Short mmCIF file of C-alpha atoms in Angstrom, two decimals:
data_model
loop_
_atom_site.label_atom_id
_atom_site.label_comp_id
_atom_site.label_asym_id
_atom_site.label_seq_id
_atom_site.Cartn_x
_atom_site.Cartn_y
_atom_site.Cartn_z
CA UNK A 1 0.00 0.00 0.00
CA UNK A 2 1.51 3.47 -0.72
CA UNK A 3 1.34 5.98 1.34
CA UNK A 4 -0.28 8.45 -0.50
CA UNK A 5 -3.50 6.21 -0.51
CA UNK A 6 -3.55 5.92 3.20
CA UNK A 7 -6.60 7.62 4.37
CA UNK A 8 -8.40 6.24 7.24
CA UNK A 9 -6.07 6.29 10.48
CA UNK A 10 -7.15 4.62 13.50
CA UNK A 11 -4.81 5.79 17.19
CA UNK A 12 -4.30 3.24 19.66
CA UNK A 13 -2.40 6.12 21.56
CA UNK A 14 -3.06 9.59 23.19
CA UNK A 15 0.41 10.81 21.88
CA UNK A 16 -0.82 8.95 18.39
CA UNK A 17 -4.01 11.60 18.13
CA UNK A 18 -2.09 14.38 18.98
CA UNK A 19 0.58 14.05 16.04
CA UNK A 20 -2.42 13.47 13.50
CA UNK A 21 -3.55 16.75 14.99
CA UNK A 22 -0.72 18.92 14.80
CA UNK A 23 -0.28 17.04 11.27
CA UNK A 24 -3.83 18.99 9.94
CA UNK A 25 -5.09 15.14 9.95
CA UNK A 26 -7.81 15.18 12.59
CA UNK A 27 -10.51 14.45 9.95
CA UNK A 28 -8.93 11.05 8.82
CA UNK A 29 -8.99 9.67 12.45
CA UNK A 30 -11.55 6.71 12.24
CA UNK A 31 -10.86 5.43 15.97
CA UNK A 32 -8.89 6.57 18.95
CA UNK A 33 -8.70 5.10 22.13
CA UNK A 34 -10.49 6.28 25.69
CA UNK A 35 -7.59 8.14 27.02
CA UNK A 36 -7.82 10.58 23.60
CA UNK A 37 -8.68 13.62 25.05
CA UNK A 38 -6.20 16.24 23.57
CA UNK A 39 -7.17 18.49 21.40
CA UNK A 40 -10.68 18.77 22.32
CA UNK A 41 -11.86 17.91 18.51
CA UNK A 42 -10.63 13.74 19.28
CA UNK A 43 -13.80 13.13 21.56
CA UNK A 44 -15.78 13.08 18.62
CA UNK A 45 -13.92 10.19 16.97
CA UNK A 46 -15.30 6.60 18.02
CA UNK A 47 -13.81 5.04 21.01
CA UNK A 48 -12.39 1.70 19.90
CA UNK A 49 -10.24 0.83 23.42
CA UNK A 50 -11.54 0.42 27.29
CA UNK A 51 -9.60 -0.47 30.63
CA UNK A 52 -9.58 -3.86 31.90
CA UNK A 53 -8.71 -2.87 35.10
CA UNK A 54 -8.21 0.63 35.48
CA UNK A 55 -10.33 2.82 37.62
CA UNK A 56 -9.12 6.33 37.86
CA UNK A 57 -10.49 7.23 41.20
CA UNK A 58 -8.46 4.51 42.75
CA UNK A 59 -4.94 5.57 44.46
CA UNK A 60 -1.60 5.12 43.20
CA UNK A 61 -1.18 2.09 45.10
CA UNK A 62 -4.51 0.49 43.89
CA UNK A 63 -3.69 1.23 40.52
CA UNK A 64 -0.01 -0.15 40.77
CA UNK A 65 -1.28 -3.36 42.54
CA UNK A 66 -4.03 -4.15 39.44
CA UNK A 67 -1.41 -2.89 36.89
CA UNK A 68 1.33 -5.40 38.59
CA UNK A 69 -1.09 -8.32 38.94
CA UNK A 70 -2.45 -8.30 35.25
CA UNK A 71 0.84 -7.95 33.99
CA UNK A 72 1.94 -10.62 35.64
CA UNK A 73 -1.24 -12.79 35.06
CA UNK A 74 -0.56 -12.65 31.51
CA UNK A 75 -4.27 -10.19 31.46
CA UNK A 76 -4.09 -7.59 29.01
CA UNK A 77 -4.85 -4.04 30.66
CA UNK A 78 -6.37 -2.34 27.88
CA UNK A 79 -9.22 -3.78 25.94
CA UNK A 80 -9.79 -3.72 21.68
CA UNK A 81 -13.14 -3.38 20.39
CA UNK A 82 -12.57 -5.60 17.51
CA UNK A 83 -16.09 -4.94 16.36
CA UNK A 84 -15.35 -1.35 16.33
CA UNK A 85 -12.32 -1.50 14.59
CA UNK A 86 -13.75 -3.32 12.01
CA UNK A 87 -16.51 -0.65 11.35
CA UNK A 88 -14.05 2.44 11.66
CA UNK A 89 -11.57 0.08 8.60
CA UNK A 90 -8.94 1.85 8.65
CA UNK A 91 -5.28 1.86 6.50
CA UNK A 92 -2.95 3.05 9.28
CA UNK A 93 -3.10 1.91 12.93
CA UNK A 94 -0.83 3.63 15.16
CA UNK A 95 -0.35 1.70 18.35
CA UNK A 96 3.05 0.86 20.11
CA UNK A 97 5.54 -1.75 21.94
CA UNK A 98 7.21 0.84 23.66
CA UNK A 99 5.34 -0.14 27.12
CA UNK A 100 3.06 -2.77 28.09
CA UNK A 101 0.92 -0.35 30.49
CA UNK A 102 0.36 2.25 27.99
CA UNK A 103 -1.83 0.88 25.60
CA UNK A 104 -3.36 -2.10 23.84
CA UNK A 105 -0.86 -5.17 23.70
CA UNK A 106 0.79 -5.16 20.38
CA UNK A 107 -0.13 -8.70 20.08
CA UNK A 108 -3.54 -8.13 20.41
CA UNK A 109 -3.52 -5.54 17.84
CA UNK A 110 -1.41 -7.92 15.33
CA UNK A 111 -4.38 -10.26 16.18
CA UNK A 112 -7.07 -8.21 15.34
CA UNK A 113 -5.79 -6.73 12.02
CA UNK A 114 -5.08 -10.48 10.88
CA UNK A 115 -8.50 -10.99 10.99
CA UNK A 116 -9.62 -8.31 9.23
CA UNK A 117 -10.24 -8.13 5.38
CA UNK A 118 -7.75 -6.42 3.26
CA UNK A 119 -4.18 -4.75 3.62
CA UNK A 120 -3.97 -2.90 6.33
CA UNK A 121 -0.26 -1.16 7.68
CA UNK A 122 0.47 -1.33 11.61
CA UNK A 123 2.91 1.79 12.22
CA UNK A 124 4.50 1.16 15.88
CA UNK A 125 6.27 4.30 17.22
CA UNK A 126 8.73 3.46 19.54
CA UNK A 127 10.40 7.12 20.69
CA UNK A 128 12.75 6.74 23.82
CA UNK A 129 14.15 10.48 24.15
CA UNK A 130 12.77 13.86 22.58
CA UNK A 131 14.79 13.66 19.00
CA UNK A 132 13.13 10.00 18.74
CA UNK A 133 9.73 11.73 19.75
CA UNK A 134 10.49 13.84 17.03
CA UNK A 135 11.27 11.41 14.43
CA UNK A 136 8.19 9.79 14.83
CA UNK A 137 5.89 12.91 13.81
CA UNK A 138 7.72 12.64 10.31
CA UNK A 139 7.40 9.12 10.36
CA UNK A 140 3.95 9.46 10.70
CA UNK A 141 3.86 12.48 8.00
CA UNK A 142 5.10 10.14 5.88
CA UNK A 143 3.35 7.51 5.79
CA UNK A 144 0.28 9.65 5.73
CA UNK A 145 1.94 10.85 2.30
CA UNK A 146 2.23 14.48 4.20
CA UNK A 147 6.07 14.61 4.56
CA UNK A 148 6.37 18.35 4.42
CA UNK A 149 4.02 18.83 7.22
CA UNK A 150 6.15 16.77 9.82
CA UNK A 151 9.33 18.37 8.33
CA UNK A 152 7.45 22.11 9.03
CA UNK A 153 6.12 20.65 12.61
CA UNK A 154 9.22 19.17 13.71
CA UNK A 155 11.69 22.35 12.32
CA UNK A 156 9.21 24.67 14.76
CA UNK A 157 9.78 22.09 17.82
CA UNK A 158 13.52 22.06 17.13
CA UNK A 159 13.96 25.88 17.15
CA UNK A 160 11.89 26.34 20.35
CA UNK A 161 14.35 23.05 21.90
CA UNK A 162 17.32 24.81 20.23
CA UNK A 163 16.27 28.86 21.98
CA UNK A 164 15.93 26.92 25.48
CA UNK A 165 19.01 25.26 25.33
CA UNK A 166 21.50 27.69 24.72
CA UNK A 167 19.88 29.68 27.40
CA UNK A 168 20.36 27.55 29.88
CA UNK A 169 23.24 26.40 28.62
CA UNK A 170 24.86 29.76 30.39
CA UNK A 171 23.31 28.70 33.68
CA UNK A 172 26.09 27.58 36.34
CA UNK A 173 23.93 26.62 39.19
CA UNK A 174 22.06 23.47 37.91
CA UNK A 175 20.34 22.08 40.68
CA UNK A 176 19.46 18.35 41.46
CA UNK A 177 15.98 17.07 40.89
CA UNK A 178 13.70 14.56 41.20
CA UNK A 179 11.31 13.33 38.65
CA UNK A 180 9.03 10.91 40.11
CA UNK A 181 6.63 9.50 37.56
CA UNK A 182 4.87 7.62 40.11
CA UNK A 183 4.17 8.00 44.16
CA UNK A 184 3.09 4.62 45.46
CA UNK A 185 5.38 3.00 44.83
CA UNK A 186 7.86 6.00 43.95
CA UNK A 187 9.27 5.55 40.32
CA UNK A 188 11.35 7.94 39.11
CA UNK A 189 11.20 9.36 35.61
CA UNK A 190 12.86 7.97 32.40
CA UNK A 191 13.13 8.11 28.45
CA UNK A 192 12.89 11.38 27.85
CA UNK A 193 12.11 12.90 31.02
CA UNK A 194 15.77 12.79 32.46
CA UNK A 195 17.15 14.69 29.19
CA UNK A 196 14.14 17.33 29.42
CA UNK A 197 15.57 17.91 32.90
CA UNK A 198 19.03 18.33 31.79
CA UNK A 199 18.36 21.02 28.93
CA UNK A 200 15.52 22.72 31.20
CA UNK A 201 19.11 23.28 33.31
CA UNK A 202 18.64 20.81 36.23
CA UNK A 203 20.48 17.70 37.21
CA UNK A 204 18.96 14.80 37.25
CA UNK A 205 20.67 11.87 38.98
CA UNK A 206 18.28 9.02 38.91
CA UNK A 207 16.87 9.10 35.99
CA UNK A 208 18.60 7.56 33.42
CA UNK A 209 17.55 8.78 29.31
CA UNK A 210 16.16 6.51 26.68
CA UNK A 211 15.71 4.08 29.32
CA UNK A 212 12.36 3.35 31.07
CA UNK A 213 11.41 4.59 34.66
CA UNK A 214 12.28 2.28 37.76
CA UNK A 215 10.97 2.22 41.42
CA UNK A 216 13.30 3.66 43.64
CA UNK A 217 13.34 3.26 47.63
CA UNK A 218 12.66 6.65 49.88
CA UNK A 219 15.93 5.49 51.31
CA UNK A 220 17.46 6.35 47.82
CA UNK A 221 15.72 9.47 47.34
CA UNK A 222 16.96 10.83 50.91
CA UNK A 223 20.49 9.51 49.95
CA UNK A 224 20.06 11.35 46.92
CA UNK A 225 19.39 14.55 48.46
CA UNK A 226 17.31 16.81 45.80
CA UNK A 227 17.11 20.15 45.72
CA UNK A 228 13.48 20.10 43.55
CA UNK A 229 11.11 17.42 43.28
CA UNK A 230 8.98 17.51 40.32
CA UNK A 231 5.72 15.12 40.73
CA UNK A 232 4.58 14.00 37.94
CA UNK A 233 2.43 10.93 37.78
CA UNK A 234 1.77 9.24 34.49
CA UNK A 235 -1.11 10.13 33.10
CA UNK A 236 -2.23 12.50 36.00
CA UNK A 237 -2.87 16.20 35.76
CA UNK A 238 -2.47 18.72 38.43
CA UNK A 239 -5.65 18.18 40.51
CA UNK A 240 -5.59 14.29 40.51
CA UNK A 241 -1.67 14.57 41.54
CA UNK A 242 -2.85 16.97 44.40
CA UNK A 243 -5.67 14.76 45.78
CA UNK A 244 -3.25 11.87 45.74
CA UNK A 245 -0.83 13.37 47.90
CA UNK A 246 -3.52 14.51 50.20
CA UNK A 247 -4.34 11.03 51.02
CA UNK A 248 -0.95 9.56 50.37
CA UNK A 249 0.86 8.67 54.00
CA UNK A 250 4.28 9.97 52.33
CA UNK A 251 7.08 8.75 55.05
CA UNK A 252 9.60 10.66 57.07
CA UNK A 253 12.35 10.96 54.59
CA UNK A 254 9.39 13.03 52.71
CA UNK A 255 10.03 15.47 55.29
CA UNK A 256 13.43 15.71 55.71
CA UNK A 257 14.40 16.70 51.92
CA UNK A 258 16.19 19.89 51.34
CA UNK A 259 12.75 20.35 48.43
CA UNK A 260 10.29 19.52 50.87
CA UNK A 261 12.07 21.92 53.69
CA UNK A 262 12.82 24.64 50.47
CA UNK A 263 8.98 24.35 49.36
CA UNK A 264 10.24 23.51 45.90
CA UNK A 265 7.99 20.77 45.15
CA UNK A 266 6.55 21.16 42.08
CA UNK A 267 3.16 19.50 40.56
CA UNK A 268 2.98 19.40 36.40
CA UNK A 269 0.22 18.39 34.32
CA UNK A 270 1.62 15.13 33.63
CA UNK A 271 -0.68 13.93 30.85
CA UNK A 272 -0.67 16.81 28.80
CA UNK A 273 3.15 17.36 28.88
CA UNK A 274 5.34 14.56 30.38
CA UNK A 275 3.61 11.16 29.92
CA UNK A 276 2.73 11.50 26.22
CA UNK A 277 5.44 11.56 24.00
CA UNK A 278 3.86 13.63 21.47
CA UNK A 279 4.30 17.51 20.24
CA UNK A 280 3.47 18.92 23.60
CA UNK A 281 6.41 17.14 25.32
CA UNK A 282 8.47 20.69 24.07
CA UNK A 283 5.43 22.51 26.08
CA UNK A 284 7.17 20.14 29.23
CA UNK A 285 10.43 21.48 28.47
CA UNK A 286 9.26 24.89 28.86
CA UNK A 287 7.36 23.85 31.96
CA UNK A 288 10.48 22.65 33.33
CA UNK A 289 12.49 25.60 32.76
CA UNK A 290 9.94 28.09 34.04
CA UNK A 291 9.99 25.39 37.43
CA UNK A 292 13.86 25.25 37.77
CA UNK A 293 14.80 28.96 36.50
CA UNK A 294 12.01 31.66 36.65
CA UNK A 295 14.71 34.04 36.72
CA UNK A 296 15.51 33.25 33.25
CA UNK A 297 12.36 31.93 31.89
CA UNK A 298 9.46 34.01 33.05
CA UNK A 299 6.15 32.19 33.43
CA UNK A 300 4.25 31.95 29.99
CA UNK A 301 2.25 28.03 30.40
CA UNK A 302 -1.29 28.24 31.15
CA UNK A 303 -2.47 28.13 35.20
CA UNK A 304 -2.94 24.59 35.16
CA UNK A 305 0.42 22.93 33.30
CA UNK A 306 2.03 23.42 37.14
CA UNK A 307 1.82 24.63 40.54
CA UNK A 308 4.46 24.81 43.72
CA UNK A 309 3.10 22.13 46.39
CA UNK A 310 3.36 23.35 50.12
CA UNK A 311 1.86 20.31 52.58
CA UNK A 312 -2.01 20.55 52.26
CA UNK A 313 -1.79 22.91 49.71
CA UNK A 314 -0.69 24.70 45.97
CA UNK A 315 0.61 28.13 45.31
#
């Protein structure tokens, strides 16, 4: 099939729908999956995924220990509406292998499309740091027979990457922080998150980029010492975050961090700019350098992309 007669796109991923967004494709999405809800436009496409196991008003822990014992189980977390994917038929399925908690298994997907009639092209993106996030919008421009769209998306990205970094490039006091990606368990951040911390001017010293996020001990974190502690929960925005740590009984090491003491704990719309990595993961960068240097990077996100977190409260 060439790429110029791909039409119909179906999005297995959040991050998917946003690149055929910010590719002027909206109107050839055929199916996207629950979690599509940026830009406001997707929630009109048919809903072709559901959560096994999922429920979002559970705690971190709850959702860790369903998560963990699926996995493990061999159940899949997400669920494909084979019946619905049949009726959207679409050319181009964008799904991923990238991680098994993030969206339909890959398997199941190969499953489905076997059964379907016709030729069909499965288009996995697979990004582990910012340039591979990158690479993926042309990919996608490509194979959508719109190559000079991701080329003109991307080139915008890169200069805005390019202006942050040599500005804080001339920043000498670089101080050490702490992505966590998840609070109960605590997981610190990885892929990309780790180099979005470096060029935002911070130090990150857990993290480790293009390679996935690991749970770390609060033992580890107090050894570690950080001077800012950005929370960032996959998947979680600002409010969700701040109910969670209102019910969360975070230990005594919590307490005695130089952040925690310094009130530079920081809570960032994680879905929208960290967990996704899509277009608005340079939005994240910015976030991140407003967070760690306001004295070079004056505030310019919307209210809700972040807050400072002060026990009981934001500011």
């Amino acid at each position: 099939m060439e790429a110029a007669d791909l039409m119909k796109i179906c999005s297995l991923l959040p991050s998917a729908t946003e690149i055929v967004y910010c590719l002027g494709l909206g109107d050839d999405l055929v199916g996207v999956t629950h979690e599509c809800d940026y830009p406001p436009e997707a929630s009109q496409v048919p809903v072709v995924t559901s959560s096994n196991v999922v429920d979002s008003s559970e705690t971190s822990c709850e959702i860790h220990r369903q998560v963990s014992e699926s996995h493990y189980g061999g159940i899949s977390i997400y669920q494909l509406d084979e019946r619905g994917l049949e009726e959207a038929d679409p050319d181009l399925i964008l799904t991923q292998e990238l991680c098994d908690v993030c969206a339909v298994s890959y398997d199941d997907v190969k499953g489905a499309v076997r059964r379907l009639e016709g030729d069909r092209v499965i288009l996995s993106l697979e990004p582990a740091g910012v340039d591979g996030i990158l690479q993926t919008i042309e990919e996608v421009a490509r194979r959508t027979g719109v190559p000079e769209r991701g080329q003109a998306v991307c080139s915008g990205l890169r200069e805005r990457i390019d202006a942050l970094r040599q500005r804080s490039a001339q920043i000498e006091r670089r101080p050490k922080v702490l992505a966590l990606e998840w609070l109960d368990p605590p997981f610190y951040g990885g892929h990309w998150v780790p180099e979005m911390v470096d060029w935002a001017g911070g130090v990150d010293g857990l993290g480790r980029a293009g390679k996935p996020s690991a749970q770390v001990s609060w033992d580890a974190v107090a050894g570690y010492d950080p001077d800012a502690v950005i929370v960032m929960p996959c998947g979680f925005e600002v409010k969700r975050t701040l109910r969670e740590l209102e019910r969360l009984p975070l230990p005594d090491q919590w307490q005695d961090l130089p952040a925690v003491r310094d009130s530079e704990v920081y809570l960032v719309n994680a879905s929208a700019y960290f967990s996704r990595p899509g277009p608005r993961v340079v939005d994240g960068l910015e976030v991140l350098a407003e967070i760690l240097h306001p004295e070079r990077f004056p505030r310019r996100s919307p209210p809700d992309a972040w807050c400072r977190f002060e026990e009981g409260s934001v500011k």
